[in-house]
Coordinates of N, CA and C and ligand atoms in Angstrom, one line a residue:
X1 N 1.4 -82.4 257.5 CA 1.1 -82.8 258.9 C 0.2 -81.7 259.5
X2 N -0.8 -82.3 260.0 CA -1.7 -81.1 260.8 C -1.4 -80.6 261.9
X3 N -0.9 -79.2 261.9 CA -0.5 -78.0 263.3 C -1.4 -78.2 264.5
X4 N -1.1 -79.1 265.8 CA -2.2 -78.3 266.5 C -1.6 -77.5 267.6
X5 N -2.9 -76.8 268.1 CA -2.8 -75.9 268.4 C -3.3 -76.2 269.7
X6 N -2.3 -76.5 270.5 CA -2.4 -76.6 272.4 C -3.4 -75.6 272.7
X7 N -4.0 -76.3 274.2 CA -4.8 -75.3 275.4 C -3.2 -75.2 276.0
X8 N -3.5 -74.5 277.0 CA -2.8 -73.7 278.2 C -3.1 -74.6 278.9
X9 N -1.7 -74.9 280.0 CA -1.8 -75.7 281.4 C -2.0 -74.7 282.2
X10 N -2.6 -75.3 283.2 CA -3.1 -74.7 284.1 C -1.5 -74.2 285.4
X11 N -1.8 -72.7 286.1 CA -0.6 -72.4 286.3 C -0.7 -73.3 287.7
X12 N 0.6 -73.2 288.4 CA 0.7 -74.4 289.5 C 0.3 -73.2 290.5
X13 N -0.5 -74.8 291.5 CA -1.2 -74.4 292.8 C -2.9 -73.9 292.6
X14 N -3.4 -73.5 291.2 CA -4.7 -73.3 290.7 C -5.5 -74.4 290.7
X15 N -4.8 -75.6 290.8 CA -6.2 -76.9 290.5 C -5.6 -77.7 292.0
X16 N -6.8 -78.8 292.0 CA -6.4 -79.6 293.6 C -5.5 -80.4 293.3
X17 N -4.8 -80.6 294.8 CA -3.6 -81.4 294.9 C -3.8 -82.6 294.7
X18 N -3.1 -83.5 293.7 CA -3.5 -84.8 294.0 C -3.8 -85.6 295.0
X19 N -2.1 -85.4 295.9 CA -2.2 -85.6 297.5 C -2.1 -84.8 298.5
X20 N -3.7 -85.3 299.2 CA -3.9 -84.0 299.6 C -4.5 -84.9 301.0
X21 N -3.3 -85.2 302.1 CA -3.5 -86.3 303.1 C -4.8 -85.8 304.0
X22 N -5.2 -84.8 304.3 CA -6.4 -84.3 304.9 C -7.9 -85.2 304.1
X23 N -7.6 -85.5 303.2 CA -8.1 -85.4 302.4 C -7.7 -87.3 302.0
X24 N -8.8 -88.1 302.9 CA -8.2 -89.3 303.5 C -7.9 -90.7 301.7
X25 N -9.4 -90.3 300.9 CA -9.1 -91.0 299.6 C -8.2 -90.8 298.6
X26 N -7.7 -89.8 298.6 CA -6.5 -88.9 298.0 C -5.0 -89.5 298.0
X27 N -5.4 -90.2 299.5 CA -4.0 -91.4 299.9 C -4.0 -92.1 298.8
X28 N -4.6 -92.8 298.3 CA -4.7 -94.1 297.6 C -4.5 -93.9 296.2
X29 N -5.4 -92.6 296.1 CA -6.1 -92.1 294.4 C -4.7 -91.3 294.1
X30 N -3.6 -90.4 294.9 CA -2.8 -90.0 294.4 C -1.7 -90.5 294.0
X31 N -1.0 -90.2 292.4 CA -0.3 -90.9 291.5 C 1.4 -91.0 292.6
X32 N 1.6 -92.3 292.3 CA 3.3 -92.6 293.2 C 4.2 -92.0 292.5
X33 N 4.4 -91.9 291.3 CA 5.7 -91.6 290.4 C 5.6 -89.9 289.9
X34 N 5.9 -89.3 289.2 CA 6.5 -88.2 288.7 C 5.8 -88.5 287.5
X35 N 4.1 -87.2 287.0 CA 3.7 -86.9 285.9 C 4.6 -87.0 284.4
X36 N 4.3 -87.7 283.8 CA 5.0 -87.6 282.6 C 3.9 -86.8 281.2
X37 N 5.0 -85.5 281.1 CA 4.0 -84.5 280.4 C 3.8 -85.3 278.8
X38 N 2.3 -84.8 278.8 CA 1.9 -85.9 277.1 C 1.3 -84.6 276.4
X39 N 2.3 -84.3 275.2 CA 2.0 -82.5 274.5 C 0.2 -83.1 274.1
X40 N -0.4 -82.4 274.2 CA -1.4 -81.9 273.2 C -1.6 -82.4 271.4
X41 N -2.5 -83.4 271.4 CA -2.6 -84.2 269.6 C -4.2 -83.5 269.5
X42 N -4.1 -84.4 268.2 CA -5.7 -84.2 268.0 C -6.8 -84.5 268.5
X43 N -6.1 -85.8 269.8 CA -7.1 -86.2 270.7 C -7.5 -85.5 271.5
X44 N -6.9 -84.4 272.3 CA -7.2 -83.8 272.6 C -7.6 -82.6 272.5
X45 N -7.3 -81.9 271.5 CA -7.7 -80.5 271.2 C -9.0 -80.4 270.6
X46 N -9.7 -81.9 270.2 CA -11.4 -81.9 269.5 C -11.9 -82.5 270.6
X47 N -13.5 -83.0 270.6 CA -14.4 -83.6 271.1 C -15.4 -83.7 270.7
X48 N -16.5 -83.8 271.2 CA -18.0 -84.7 271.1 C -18.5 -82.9 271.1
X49 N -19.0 -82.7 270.0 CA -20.5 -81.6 269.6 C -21.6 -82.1 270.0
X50 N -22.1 -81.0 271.3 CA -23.5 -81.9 271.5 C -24.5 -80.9 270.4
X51 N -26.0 -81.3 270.0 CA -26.7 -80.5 269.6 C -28.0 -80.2 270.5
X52 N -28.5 -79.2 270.4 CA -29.9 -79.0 271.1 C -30.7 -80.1 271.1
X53 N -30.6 -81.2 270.2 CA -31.7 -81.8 270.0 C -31.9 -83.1 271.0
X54 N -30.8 -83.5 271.7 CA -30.1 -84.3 272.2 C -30.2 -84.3 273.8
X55 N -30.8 -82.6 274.3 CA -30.7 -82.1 275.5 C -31.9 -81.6 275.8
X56 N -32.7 -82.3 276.4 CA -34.3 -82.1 276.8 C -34.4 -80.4 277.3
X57 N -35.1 -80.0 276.9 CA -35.2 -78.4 277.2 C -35.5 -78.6 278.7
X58 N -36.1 -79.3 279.3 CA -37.0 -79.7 280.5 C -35.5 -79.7 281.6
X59 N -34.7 -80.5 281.1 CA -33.6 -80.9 281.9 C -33.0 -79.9 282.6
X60 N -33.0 -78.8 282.6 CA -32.4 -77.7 283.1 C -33.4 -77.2 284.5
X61 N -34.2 -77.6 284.9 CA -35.4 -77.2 285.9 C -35.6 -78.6 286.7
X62 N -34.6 -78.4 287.6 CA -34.6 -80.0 288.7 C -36.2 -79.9 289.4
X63 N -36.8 -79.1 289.5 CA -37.7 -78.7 290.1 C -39.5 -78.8 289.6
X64 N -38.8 -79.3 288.1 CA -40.1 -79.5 287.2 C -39.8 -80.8 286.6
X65 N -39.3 -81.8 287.1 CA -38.7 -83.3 286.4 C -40.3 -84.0 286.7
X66 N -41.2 -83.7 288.1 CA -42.3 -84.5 288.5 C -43.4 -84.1 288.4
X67 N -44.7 -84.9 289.0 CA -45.8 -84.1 289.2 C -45.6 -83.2 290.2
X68 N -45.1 -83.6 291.2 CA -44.6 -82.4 292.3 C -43.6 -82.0 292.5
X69 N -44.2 -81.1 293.2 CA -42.3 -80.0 293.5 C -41.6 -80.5 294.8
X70 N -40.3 -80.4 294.3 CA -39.7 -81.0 295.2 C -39.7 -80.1 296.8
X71 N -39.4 -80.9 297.6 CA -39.1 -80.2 299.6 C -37.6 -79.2 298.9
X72 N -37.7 -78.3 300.0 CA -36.5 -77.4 300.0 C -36.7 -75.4 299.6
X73 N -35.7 -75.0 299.4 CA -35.6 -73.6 298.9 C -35.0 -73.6 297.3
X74 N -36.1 -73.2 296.5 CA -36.3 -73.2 295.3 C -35.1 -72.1 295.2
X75 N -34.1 -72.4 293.9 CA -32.9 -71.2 293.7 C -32.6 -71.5 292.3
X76 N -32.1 -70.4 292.0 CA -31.4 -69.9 290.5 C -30.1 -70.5 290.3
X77 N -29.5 -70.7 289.5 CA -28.3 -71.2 289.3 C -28.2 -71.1 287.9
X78 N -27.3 -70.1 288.1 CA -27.0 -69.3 286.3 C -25.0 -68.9 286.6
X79 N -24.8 -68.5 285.3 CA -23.4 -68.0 284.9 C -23.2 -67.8 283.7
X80 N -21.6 -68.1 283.1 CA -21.5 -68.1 281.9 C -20.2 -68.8 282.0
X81 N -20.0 -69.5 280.6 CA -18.4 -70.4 280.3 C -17.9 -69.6 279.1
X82 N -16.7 -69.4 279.8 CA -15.8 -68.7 279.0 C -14.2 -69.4 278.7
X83 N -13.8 -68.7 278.2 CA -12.2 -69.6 278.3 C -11.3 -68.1 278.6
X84 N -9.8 -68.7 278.9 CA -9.6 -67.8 279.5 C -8.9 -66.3 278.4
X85 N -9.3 -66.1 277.2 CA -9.4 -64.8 276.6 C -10.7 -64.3 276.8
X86 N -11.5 -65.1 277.9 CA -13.0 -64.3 277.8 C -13.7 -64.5 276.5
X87 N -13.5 -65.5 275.5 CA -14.4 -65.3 274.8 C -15.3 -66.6 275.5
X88 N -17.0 -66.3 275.0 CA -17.6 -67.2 275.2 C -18.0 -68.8 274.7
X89 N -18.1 -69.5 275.1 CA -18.2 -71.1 274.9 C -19.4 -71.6 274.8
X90 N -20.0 -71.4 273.6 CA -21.5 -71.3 273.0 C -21.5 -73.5 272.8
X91 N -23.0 -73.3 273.2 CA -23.2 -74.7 272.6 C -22.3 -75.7 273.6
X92 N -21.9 -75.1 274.6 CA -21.5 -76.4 275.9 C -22.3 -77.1 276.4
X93 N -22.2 -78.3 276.5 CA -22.8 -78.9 277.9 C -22.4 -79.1 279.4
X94 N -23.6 -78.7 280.0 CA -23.2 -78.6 281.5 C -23.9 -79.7 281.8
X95 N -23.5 -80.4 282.5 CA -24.6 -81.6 283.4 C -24.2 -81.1 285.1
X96 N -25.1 -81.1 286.0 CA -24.8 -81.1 287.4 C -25.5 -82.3 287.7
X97 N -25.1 -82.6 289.3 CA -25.6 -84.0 290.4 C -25.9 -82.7 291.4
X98 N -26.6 -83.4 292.3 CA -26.5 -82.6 293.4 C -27.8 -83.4 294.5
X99 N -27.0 -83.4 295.8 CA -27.6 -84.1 297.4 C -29.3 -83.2 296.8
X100 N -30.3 -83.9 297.7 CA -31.6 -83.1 297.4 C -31.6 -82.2 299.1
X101 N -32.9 -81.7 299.1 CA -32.4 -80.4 300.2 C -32.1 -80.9 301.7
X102 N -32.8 -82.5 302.1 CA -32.0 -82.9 303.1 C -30.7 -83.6 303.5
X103 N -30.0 -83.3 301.9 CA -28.4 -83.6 302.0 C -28.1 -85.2 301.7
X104 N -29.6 -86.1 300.3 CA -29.0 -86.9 300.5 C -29.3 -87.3 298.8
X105 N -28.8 -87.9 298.3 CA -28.6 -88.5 296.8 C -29.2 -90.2 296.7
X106 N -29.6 -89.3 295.1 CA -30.5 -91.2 294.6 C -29.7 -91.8 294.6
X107 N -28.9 -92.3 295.0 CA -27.3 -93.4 294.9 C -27.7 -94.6 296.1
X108 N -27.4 -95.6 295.5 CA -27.2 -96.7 296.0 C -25.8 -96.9 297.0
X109 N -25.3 -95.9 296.9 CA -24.1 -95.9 298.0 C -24.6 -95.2 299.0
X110 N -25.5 -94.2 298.8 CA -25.7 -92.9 299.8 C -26.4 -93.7 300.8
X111 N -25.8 -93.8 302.5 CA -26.5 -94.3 303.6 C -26.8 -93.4 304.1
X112 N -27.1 -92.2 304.0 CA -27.0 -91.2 305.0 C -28.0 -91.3 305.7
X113 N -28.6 -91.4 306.7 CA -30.1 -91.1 307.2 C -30.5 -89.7 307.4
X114 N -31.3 -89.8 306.0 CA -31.7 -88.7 305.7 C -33.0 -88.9 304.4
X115 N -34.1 -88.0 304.3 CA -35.2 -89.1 303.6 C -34.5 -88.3 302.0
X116 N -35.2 -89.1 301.1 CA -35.5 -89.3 300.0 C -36.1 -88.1 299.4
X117 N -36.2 -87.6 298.2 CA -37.6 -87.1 298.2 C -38.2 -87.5 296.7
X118 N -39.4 -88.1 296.5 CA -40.1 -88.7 295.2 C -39.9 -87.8 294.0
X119 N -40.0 -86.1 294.1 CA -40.0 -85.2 293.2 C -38.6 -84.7 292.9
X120 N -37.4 -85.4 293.4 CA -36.3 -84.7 292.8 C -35.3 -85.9 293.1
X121 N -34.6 -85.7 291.7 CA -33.5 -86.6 291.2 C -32.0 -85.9 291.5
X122 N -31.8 -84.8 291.0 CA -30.8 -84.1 291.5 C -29.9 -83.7 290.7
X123 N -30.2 -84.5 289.3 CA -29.2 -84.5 288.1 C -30.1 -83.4 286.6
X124 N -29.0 -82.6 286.3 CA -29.9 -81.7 285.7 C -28.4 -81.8 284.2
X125 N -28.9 -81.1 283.0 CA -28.0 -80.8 281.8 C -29.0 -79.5 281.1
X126 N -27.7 -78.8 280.6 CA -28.2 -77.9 279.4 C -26.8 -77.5 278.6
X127 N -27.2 -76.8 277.5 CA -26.3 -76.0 276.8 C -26.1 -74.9 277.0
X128 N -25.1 -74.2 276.6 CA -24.8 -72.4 277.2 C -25.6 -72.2 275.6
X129 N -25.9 -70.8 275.8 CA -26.5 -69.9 274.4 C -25.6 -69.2 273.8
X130 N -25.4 -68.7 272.7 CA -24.4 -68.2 271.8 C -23.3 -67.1 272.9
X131 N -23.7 -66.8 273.6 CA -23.4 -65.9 275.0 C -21.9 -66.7 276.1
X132 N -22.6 -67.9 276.2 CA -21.7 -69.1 276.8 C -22.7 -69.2 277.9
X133 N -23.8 -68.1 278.1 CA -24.9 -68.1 279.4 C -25.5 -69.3 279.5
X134 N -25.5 -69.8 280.5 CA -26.2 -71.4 281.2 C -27.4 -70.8 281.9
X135 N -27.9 -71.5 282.9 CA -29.5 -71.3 283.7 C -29.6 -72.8 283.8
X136 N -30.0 -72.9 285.3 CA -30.5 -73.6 286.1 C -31.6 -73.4 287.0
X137 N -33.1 -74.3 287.4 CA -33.5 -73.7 288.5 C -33.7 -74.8 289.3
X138 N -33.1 -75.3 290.4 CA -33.1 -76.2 291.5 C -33.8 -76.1 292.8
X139 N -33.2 -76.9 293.8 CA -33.2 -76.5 295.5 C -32.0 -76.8 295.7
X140 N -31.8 -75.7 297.1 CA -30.4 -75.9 297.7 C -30.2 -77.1 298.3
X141 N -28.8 -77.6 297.8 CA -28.7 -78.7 298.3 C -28.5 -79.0 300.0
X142 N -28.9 -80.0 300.4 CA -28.4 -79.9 302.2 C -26.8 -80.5 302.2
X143 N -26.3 -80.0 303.5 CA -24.8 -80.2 303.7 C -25.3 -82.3 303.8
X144 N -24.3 -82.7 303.7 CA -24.7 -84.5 304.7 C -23.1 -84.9 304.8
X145 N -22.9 -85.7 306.1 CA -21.7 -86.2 306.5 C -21.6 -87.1 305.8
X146 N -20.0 -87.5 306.1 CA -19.5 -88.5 305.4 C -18.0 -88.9 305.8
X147 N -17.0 -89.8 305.6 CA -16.5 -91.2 306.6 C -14.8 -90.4 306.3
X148 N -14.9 -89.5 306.2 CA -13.3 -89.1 305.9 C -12.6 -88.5 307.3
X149 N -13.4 -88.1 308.4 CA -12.8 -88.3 309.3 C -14.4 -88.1 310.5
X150 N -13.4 -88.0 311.6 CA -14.8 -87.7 313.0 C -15.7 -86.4 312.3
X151 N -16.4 -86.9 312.8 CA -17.7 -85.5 312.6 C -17.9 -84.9 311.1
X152 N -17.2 -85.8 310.1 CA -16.8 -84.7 308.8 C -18.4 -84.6 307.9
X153 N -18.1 -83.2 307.7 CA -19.6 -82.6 306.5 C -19.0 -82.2 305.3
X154 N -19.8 -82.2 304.6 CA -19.5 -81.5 303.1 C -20.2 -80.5 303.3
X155 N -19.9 -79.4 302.9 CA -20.4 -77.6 302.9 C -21.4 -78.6 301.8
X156 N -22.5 -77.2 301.3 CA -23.4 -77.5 300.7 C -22.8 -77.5 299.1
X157 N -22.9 -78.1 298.4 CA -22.7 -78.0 297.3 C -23.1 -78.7 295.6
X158 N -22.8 -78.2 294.4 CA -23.7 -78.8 293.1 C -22.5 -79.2 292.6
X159 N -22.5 -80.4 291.8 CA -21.4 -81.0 291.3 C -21.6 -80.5 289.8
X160 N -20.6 -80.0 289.0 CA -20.6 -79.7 287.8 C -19.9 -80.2 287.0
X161 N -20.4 -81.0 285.5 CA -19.2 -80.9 284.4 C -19.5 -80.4 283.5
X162 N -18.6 -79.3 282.8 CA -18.7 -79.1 281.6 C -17.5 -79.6 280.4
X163 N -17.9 -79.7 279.2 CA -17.1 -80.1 278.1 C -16.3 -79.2 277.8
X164 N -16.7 -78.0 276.9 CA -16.0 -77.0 276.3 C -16.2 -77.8 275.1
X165 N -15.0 -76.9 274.3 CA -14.9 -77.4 272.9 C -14.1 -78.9 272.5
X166 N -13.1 -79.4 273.9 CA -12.1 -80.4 273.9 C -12.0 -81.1 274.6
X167 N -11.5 -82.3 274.4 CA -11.4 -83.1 276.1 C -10.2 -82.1 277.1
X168 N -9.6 -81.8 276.1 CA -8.8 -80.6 276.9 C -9.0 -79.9 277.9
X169 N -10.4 -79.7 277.4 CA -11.1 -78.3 278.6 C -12.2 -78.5 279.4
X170 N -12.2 -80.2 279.7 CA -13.5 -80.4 280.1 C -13.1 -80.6 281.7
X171 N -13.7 -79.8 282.7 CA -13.9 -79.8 283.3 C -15.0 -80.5 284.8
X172 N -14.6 -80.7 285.9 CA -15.5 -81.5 286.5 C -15.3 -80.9 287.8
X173 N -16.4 -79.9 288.6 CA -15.7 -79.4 289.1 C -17.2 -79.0 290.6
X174 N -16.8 -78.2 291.7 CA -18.0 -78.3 292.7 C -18.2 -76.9 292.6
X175 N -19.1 -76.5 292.4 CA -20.2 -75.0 293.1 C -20.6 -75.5 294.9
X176 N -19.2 -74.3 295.3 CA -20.1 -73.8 296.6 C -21.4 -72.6 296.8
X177 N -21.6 -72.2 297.9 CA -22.4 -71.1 298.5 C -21.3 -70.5 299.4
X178 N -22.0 -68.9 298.7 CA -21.3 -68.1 300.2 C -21.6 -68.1 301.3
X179 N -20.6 -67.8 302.4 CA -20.6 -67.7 303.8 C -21.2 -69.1 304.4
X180 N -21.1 -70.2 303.7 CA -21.2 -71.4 304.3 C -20.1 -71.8 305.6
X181 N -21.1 -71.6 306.5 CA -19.6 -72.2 307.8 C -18.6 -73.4 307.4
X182 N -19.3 -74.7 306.8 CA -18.3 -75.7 306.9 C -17.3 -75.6 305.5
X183 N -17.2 -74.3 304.9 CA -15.9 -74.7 303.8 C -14.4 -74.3 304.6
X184 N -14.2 -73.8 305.3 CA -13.2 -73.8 306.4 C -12.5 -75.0 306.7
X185 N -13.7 -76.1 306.7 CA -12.9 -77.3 307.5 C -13.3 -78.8 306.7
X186 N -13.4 -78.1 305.5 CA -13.7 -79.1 303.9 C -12.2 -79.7 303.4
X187 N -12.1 -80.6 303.7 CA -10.6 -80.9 302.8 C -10.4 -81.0 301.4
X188 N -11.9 -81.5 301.0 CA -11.9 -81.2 299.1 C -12.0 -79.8 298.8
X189 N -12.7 -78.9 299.5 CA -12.5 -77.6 299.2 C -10.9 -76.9 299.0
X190 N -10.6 -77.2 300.1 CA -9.5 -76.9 300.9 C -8.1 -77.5 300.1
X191 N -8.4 -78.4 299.0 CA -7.0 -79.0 298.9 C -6.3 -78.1 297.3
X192 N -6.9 -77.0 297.4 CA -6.3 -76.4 295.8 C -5.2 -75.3 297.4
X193 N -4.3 -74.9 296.5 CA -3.0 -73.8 297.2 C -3.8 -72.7 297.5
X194 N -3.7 -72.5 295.9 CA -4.0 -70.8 295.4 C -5.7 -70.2 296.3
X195 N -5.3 -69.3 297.2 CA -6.9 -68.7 298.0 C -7.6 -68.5 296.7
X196 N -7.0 -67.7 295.7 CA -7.9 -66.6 294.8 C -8.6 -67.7 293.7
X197 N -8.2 -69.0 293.3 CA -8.6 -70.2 292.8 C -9.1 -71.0 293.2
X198 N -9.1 -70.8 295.1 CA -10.3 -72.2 295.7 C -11.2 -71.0 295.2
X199 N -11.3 -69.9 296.0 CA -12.2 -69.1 296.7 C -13.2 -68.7 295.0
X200 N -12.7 -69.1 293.8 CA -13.5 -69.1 292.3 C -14.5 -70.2 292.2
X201 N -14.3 -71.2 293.6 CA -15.5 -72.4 293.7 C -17.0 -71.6 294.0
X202 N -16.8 -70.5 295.0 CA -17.8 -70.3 295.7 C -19.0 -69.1 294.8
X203 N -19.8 -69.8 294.7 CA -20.7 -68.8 293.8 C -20.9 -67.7 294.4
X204 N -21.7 -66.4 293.5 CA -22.4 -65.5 294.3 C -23.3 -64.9 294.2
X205 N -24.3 -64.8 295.3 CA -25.4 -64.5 295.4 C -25.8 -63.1 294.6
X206 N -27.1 -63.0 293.8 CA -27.3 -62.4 292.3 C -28.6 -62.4 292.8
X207 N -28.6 -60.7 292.9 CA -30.1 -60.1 293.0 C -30.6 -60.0 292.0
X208 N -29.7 -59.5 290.5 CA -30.1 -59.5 289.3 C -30.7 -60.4 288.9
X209 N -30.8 -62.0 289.2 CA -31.3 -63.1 288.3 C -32.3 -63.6 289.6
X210 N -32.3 -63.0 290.7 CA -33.8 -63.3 291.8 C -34.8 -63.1 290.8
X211 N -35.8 -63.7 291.2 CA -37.3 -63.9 290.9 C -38.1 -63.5 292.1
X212 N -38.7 -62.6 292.6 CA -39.3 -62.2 293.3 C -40.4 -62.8 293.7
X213 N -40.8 -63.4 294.8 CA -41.5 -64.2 295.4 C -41.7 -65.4 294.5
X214 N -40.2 -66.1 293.9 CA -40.5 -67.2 293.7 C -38.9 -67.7 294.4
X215 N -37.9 -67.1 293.6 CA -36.4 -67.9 294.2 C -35.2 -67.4 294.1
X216 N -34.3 -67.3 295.4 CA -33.0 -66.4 295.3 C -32.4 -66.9 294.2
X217 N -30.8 -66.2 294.1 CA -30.2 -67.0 292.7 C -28.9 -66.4 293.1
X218 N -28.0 -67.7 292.3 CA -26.8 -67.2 292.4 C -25.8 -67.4 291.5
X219 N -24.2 -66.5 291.3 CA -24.5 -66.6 289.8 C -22.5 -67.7 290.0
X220 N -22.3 -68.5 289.1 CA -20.9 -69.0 289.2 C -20.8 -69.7 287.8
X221 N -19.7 -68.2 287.3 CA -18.9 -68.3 286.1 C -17.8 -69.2 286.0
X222 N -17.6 -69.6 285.0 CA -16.6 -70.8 284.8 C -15.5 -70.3 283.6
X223 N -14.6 -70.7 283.9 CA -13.4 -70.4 282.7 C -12.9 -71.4 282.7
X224 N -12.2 -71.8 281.0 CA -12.4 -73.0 280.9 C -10.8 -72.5 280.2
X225 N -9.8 -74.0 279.8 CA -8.4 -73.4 279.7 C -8.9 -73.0 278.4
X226 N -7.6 -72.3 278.1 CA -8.0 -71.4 276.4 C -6.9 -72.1 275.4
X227 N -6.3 -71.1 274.5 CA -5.9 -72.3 273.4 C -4.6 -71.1 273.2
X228 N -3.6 -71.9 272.9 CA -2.4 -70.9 272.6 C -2.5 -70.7 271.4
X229 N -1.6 -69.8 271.0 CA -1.4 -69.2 269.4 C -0.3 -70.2 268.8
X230 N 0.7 -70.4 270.0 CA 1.6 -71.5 269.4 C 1.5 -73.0 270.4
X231 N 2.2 -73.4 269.7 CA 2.1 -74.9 270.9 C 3.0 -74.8 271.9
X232 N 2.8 -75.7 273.1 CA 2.9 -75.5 273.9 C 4.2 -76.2 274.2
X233 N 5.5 -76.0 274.4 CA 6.6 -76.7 274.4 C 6.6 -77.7 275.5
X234 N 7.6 -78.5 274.9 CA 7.6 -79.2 276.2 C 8.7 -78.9 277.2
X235 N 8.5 -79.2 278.2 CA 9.5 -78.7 279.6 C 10.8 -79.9 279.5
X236 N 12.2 -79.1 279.6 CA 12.8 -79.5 279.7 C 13.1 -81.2 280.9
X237 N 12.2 -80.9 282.0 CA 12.5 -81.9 282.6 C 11.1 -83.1 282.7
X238 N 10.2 -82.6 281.6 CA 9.6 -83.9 281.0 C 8.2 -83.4 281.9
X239 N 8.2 -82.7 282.7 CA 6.9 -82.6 284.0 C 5.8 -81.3 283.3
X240 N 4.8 -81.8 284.1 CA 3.7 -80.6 283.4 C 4.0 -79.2 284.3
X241 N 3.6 -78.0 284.0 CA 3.5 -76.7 284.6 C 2.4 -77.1 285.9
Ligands
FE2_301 FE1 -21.3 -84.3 296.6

């Protein structure tokens, strides 16, 4: 019979709450009954190998998708994926979405009145390099309202998923900006416990990866869960960590 070998659960209060009443869709979306913990098989611990060949070199540069360049402030968006021994996670795929710089998205849902723009889609993918190092070059995205309560904004932000090596460890997760006034009064920001695990949303600004008189940059590393030496027991009262 084949050994596997569990990721690590995530420790409590580090990820967002399911129900998280501020947080008005969360009513509906959050589970009624008591998690029932499902160990770790082989379903989990493998996944889908992307290859370079499969991921447009192009796709990494929201800003070069057209003949023109998109409206907004041209910026860097780099890091690295790691898991949590720090080694690197080579050969991941990242995909982001992201509002364009007047806060509003190619979506058929998005009403926002706010224009369009012809040179940018908002959806970018690459692989990390043997490093786990990613690179992105976009525009900032604009803040834009939305129906979860009076007056409510989304802080500015890039929507990220990455895979990792497993479905285990795939992640789907938001890049903020620093010193954004509206993460304060964000309820999706806002709905993780742990300060020192929201406050790992918020990128940070990286003079090292600036381009000089072309575009600021900022840098937000990702850790991804890691893999135990043994498996991961189950808890006596059936519930996940
Ligand atoms: Fe969004």
């Amino acid at each position: 019979m084949t050994k596997v070998f569990a990721y690590r659960r995530c420790p409590a209060g580090t990820q967002p709450k399911h129900l998280h009443p501020a947080y008005v869709s969360s009513l509906k979306r959050a589970p009624q009954k008591p998690l029932v913990y499902l160990p770790h098989t082989l379903s989990e611990i493998t996944g889908p190998v992307f290859s370079r060949e499969v991921v447009d070199v192009k796709a990494c540069d929201l800003t070069r998708q057209y003949s023109g360049a998109p409206l907004g402030e041209r910026i860097i968006v780099s890091g690295r994926v790691v898991d949590e021994d720090a080694r690197p996670l080579a050969n991941t795929l990242i995909e982001i979405w992201q509002a364009n710089a007047a806060g509003r998205y190619l979506h058929d849902a998005d009403r926002h009145n706010a224009p369009l723009d012809p040179n940018f889609t908002g959806e970018g993918r690459t692989l990390t390099d043997s490093e786990g190092r990613y690179r992105f070059v976009t525009v900032k995205p604009g803040e834009y309202p939305w129906g979860n309560h009076y007056n409510a904004w989304r802080p500015a932000h890039i929507h990220f998923s990455v895979f990792g090596p497993a479905f285990a460890t795939r992640l789907v997760t938001q890049m903020y900006f620093p010193g954004d006034p509206l993460l304060p009064f964000d309820p999706i920001f806002n709905c993780t416990d742990d300060e020192a695990a929201r406050n790992r949303l918020i990128s940070v600004f990286d003079w090292t990866t600036t381009i000089p008189s072309e575009a600021l940059a900022y840098r937000f590393d990702i850790v991804l869960n890691g893999r135990e030496a043994t498996p991961v027991e189950t808890h006596a009262d059936g519930r996940e960590r």
